Coordinates of C-alpha atoms in Angstrom, one line a residue:
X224 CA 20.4 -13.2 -45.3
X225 CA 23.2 -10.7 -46.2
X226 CA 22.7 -7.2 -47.5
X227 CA 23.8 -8.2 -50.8
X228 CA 21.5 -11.3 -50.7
X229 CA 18.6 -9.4 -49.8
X230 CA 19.7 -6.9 -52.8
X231 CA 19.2 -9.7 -54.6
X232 CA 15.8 -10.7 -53.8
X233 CA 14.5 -7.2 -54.3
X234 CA 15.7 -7.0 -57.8
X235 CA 14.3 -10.8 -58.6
X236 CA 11.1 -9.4 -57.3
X237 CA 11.1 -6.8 -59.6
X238 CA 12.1 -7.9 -62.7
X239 CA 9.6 -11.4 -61.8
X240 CA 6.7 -8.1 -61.5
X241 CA 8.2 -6.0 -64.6
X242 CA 7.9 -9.3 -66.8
X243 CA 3.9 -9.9 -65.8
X244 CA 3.6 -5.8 -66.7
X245 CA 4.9 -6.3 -69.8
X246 CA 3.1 -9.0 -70.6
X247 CA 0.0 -7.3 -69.5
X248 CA 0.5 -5.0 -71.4
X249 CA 0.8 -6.9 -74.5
X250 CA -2.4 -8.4 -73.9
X251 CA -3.6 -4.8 -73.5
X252 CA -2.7 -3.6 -76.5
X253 CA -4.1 -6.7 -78.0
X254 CA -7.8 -6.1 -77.1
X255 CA -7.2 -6.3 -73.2
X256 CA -9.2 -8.2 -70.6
X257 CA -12.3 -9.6 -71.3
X258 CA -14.7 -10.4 -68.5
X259 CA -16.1 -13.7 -68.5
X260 CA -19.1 -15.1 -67.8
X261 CA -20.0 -16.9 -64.9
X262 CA -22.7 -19.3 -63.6
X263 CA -25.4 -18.0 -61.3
X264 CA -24.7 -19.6 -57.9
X265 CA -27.7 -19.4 -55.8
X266 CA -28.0 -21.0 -52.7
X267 CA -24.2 -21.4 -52.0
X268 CA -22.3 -19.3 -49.5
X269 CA -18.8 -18.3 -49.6
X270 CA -16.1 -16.3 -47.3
X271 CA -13.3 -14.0 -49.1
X272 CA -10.7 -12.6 -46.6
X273 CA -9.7 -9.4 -46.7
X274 CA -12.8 -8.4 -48.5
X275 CA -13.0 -4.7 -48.0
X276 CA -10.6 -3.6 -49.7
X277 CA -8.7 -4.3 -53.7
X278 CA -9.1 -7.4 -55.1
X279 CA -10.8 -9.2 -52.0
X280 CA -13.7 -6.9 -52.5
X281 CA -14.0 -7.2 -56.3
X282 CA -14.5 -10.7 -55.3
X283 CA -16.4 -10.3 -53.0
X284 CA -19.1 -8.3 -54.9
X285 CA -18.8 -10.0 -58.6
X286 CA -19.6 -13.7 -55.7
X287 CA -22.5 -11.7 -54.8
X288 CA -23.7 -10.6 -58.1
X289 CA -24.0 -14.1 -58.8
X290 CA -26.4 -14.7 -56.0
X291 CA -23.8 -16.4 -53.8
X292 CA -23.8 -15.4 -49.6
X293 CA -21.0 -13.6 -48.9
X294 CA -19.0 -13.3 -45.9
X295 CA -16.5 -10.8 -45.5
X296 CA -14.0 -11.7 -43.4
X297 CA -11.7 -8.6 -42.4
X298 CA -9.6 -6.3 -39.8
X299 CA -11.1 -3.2 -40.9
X300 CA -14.0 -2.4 -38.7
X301 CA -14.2 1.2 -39.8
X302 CA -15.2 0.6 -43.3
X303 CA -17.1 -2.9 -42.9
X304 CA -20.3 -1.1 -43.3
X305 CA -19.7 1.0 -45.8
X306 CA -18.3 -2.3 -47.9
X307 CA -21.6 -4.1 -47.1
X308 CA -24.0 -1.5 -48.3
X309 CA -22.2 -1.0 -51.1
X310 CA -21.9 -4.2 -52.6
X311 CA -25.6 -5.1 -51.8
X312 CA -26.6 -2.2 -53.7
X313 CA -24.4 -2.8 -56.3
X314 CA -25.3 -6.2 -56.9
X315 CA -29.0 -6.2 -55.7
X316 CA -28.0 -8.9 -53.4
X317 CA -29.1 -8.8 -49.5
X318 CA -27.2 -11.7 -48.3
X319 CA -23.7 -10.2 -47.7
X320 CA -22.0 -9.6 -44.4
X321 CA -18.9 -8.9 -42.6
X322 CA -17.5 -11.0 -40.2
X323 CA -14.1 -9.5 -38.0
X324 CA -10.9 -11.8 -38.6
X325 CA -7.4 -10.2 -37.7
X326 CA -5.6 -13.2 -39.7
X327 CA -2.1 -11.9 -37.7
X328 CA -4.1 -13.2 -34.4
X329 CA -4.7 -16.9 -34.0
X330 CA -7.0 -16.3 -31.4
X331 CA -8.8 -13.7 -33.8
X332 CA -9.1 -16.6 -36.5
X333 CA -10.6 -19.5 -34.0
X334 CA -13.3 -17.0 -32.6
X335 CA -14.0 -15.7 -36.0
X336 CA -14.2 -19.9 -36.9
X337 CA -16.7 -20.1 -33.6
X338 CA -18.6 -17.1 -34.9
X339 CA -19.4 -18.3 -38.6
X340 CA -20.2 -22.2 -36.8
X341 CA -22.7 -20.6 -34.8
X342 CA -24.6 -19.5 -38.0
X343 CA -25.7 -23.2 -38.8
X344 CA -24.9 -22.5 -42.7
X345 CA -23.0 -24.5 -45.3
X346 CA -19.6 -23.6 -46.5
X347 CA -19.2 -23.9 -50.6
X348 CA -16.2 -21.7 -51.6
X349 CA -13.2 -20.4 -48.9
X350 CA -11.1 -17.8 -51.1
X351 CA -8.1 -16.9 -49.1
X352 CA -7.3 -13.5 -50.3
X353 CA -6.2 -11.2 -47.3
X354 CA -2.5 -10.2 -47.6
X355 CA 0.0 -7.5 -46.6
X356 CA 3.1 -6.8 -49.1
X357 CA 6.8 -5.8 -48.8
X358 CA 6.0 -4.5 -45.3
X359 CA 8.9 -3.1 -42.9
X360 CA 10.1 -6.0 -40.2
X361 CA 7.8 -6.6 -37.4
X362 CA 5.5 -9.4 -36.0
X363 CA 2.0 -10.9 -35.6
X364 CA 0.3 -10.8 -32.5
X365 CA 1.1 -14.5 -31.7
X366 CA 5.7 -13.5 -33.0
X367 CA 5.3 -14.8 -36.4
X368 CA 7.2 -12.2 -39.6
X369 CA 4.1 -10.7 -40.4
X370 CA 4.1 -11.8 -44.5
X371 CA 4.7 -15.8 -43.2
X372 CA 2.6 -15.1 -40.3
X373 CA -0.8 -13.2 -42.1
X374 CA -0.3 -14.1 -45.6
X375 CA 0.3 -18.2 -45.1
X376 CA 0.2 -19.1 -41.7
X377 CA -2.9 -16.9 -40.8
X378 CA -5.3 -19.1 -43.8
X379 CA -3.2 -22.4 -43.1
X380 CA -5.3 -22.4 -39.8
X381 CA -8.4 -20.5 -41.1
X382 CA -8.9 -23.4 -43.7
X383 CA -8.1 -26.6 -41.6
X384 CA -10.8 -24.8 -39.5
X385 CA -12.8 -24.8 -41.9
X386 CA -12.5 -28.1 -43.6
X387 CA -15.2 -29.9 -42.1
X388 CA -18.1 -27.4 -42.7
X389 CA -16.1 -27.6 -46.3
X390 CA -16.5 -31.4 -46.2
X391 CA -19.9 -31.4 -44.9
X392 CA -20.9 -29.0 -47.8
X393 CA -19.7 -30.9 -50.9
X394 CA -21.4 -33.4 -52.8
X395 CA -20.9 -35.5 -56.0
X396 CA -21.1 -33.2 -58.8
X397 CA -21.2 -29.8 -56.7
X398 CA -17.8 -29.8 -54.7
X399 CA -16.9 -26.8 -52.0
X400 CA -13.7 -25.5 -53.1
X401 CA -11.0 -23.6 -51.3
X402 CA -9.1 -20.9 -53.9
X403 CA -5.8 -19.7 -51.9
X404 CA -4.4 -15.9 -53.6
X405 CA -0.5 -16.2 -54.5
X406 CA 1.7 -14.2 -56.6
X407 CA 4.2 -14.4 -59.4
X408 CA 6.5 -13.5 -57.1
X409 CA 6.7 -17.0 -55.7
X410 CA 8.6 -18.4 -59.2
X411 CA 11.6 -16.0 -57.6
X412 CA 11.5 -17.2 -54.0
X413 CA 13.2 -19.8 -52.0
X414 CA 11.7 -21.2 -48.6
X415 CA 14.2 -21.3 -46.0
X416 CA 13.2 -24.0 -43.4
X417 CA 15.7 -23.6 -40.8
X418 CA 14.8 -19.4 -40.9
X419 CA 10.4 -19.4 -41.9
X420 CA 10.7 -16.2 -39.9
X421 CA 13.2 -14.4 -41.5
X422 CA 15.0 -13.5 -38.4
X423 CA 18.8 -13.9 -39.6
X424 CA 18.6 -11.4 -42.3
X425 CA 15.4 -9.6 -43.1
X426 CA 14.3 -8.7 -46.4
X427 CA 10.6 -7.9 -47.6
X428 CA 11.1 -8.8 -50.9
X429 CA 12.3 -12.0 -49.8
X430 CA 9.9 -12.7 -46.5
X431 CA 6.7 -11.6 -49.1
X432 CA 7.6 -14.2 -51.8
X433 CA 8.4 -16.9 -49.9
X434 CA 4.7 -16.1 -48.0
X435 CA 3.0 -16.0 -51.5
X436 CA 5.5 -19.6 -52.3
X437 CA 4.2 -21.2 -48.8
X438 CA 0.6 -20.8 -50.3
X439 CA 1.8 -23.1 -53.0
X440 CA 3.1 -25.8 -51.6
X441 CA 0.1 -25.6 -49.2
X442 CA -2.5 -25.5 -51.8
X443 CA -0.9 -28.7 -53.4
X444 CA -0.4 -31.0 -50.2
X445 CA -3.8 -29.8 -49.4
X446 CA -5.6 -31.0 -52.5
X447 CA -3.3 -34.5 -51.9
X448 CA -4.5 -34.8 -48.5
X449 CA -8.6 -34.1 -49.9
X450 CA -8.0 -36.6 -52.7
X451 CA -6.6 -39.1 -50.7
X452 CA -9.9 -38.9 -48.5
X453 CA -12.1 -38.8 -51.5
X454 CA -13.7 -35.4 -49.8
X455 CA -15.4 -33.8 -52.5
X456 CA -13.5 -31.0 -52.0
X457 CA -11.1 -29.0 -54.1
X458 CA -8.4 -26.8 -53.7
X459 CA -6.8 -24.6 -55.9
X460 CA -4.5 -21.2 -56.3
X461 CA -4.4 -18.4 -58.2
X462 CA -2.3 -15.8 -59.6
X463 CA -3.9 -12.1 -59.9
X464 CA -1.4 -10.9 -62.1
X465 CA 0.0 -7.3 -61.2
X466 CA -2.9 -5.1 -59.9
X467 CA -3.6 -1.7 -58.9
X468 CA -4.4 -1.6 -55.0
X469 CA -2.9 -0.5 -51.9
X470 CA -0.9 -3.0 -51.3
X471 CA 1.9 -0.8 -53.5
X472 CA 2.7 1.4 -50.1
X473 CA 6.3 -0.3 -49.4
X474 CA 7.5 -0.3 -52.4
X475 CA 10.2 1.0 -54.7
X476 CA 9.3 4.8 -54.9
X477 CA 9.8 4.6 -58.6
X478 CA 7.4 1.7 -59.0
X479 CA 4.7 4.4 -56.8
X480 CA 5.6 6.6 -59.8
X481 CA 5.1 4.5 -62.6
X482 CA 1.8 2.6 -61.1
X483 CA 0.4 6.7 -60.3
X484 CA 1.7 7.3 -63.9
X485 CA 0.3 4.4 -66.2
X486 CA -2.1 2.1 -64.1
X487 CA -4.0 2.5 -66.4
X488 CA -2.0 1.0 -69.3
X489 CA 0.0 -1.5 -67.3
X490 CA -1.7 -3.0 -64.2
X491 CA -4.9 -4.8 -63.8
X492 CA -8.2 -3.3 -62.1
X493 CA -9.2 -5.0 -59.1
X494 CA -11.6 -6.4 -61.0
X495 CA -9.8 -7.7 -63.4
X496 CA -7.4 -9.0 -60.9
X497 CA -10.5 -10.9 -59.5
X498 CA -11.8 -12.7 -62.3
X499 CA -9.2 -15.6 -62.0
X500 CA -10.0 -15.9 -58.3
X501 CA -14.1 -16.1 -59.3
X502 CA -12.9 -18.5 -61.8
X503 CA -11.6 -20.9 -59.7
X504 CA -14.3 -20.5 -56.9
X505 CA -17.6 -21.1 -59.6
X506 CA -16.5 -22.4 -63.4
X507 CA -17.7 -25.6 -64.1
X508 CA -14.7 -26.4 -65.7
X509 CA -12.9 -26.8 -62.4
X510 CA -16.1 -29.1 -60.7
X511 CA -13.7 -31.8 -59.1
X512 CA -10.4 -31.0 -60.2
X513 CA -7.5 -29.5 -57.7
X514 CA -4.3 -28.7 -57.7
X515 CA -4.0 -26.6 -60.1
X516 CA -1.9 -23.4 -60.4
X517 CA -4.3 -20.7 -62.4
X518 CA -3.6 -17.2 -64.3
X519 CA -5.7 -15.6 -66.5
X520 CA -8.2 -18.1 -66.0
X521 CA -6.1 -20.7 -67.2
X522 CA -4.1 -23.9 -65.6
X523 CA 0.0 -23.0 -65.9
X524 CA 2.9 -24.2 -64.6
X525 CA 4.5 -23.2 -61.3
X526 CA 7.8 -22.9 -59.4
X527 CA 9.2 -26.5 -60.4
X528 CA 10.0 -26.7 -56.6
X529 CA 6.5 -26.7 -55.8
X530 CA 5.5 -29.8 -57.3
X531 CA 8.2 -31.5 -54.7
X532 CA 5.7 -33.6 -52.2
X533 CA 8.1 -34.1 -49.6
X534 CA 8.8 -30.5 -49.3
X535 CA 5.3 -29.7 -48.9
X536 CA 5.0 -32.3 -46.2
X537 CA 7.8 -30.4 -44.5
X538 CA 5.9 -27.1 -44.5
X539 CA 2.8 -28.7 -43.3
X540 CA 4.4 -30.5 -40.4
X541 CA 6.0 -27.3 -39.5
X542 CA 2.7 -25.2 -40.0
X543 CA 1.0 -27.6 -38.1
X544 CA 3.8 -27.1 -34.5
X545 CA 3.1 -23.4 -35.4
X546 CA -0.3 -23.3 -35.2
X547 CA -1.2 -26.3 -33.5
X548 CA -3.4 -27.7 -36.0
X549 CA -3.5 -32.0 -35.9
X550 CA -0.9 -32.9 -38.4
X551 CA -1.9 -36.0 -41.2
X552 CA 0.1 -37.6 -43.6
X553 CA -0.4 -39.4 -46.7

């Protein structure tokens, strides 16, 4: 990618984040975000990645609120505890725990997989949420570009990990669902086949939307591949909107400004930013249907590029070499 390309990406990811702000803040001005309501969920268990921090830990406390298990699967051993006691004093709910999973490690991922296993418990909701954002250039443990490597390739492996406790735990009428964390920043991006990594040119901008349009087409070819199996399983992704966390570090200073100046008015809460996440993982609405692309709790329409099956098939094929997952076509 040339310097003027990669120019180009940056401003198509801003304007792609300035048009959800101003449309947030239309809503806003028109009564706002209201929370919805939300089934109690007792006896199921879910895992949210990257729960210890933004929106991952919104979800992962509003999950437990509802009387749902919660595991926390995260890199930040620091402030696990802290995060645990927390949310089970906010939400009166004992059955929530952290579980360490650096999603830029493979090998971090499978014994974090062999870890959860050993507990002998179900698996009713995976919500991959962990991500990094418009990050300087560098590489994953295993010498992936850190947004494909974490944000896509990192949960491609975590879920087919994870499928057949998912599997196991579904039934007629009360299916396990996998909700996968993208970004309106994927209607701007283009996936590069011959360069996944980034390596001829490197922009964050580009390398973080393409991550956030991998997680598409994954979702997608994922829910084909369940379907086709008749797995009562489901899979789904959602779109947060813009939201305050600290994800904003790499970027524009003057977006730092505005976001320190008017957060308040233009971005989402975390929890706010969560809802559509919790949405997808409990609402009845959703009990047996995948594939669906969801924002403010409602199905829209993504990239047009996404609904292309054989490019998803590429991407899987290729995630599968990368990670050495057991490749299936339909």
């Amino acid at each position: 990618m040339s310097p003027l390309s990669a120019a180009r990406a940056a401003l198509r990811v801003y304007a792609a984040g300035a048009a959800v702000i101003l449309a947030q803040l239309l809503r806003r001005c028109r009564g706002g975000f209201l929370e919805p309501g939300f089934p109690r969920q007792p006896d199921r268990v879910a895992i949210v990645t990257g729960g210890t921090d933004g929106i991952g830990y919104s979800t992962a406390k509003h999950l437990a609120r509802l009387g749902m298990r919660v595991i926390i699967a995260g890199n930040n051993d620091s402030k696990a505890k802290q995060v645990v006691s927390k949310i089970k004093e906010e939400t009166l709910n004992d059955k929530v725990e952290f579980l360490f999973c650096d999603l830029a490690s493979m090998m971090s991922i499978r014994e974090f997989v062999r870890k959860f296993k050993m507990k002998k418990i179900p698996l009713h909701v995976l919500v991959n949420n962990a991500g990094v954002m418009m990050v300087p250039q560098r590489k994953t443990r295993d010498g992936f570009e850190e947004h494909f490597g974490l944000n896509y390739l990192g949960h491609f492996l975590l879920t087919n990990l994870l499928l057949d406790t998912l599997r196991e735990s579904g039934s007629p009428g009360h299916s396990a669902r996998v909700v996968t964390v993208s970004s309106a920043t994927h209607y701007v991006a283009e996936l590069n086949m011959d360069d996944l990594q980034s390596s001829a040119c490197y922009s964050a901008h580009a390398a973080y939307a393409q991550s956030k349009l991998a997680l598409v087409l994954f979702t997608y070819h994922l829910q084909r591949l369940l379907a086709a199996e008749g797995s009562h399983v489901t899979a789904n992704v959602v779109d947060p909107g813009v939201v305050h966390t600290d994800l904003y570090q790499h970027v524009f200073w003057g977006t730092r400004l505005v976001m320190k100046l008017f957060s308040w008015l233009l971005f989402k809460t975390p929890d706010e930013g969560a809802w559509t996440s919790i949405y997808a993982a409990v609402t009845p609405e959703l009990e047996g249907v995948g594939g669906r692309y969801l924002y403010n709790e409602k199905e829209t329409k993504s990239l047009h590029v996404t609904y292309n099956q054989k490019l998803q098939q590429q991407l899987w094929s290729k995630s599968c070499d990368m990670t050495g997952v057991l490749d299936v076509t339909l």
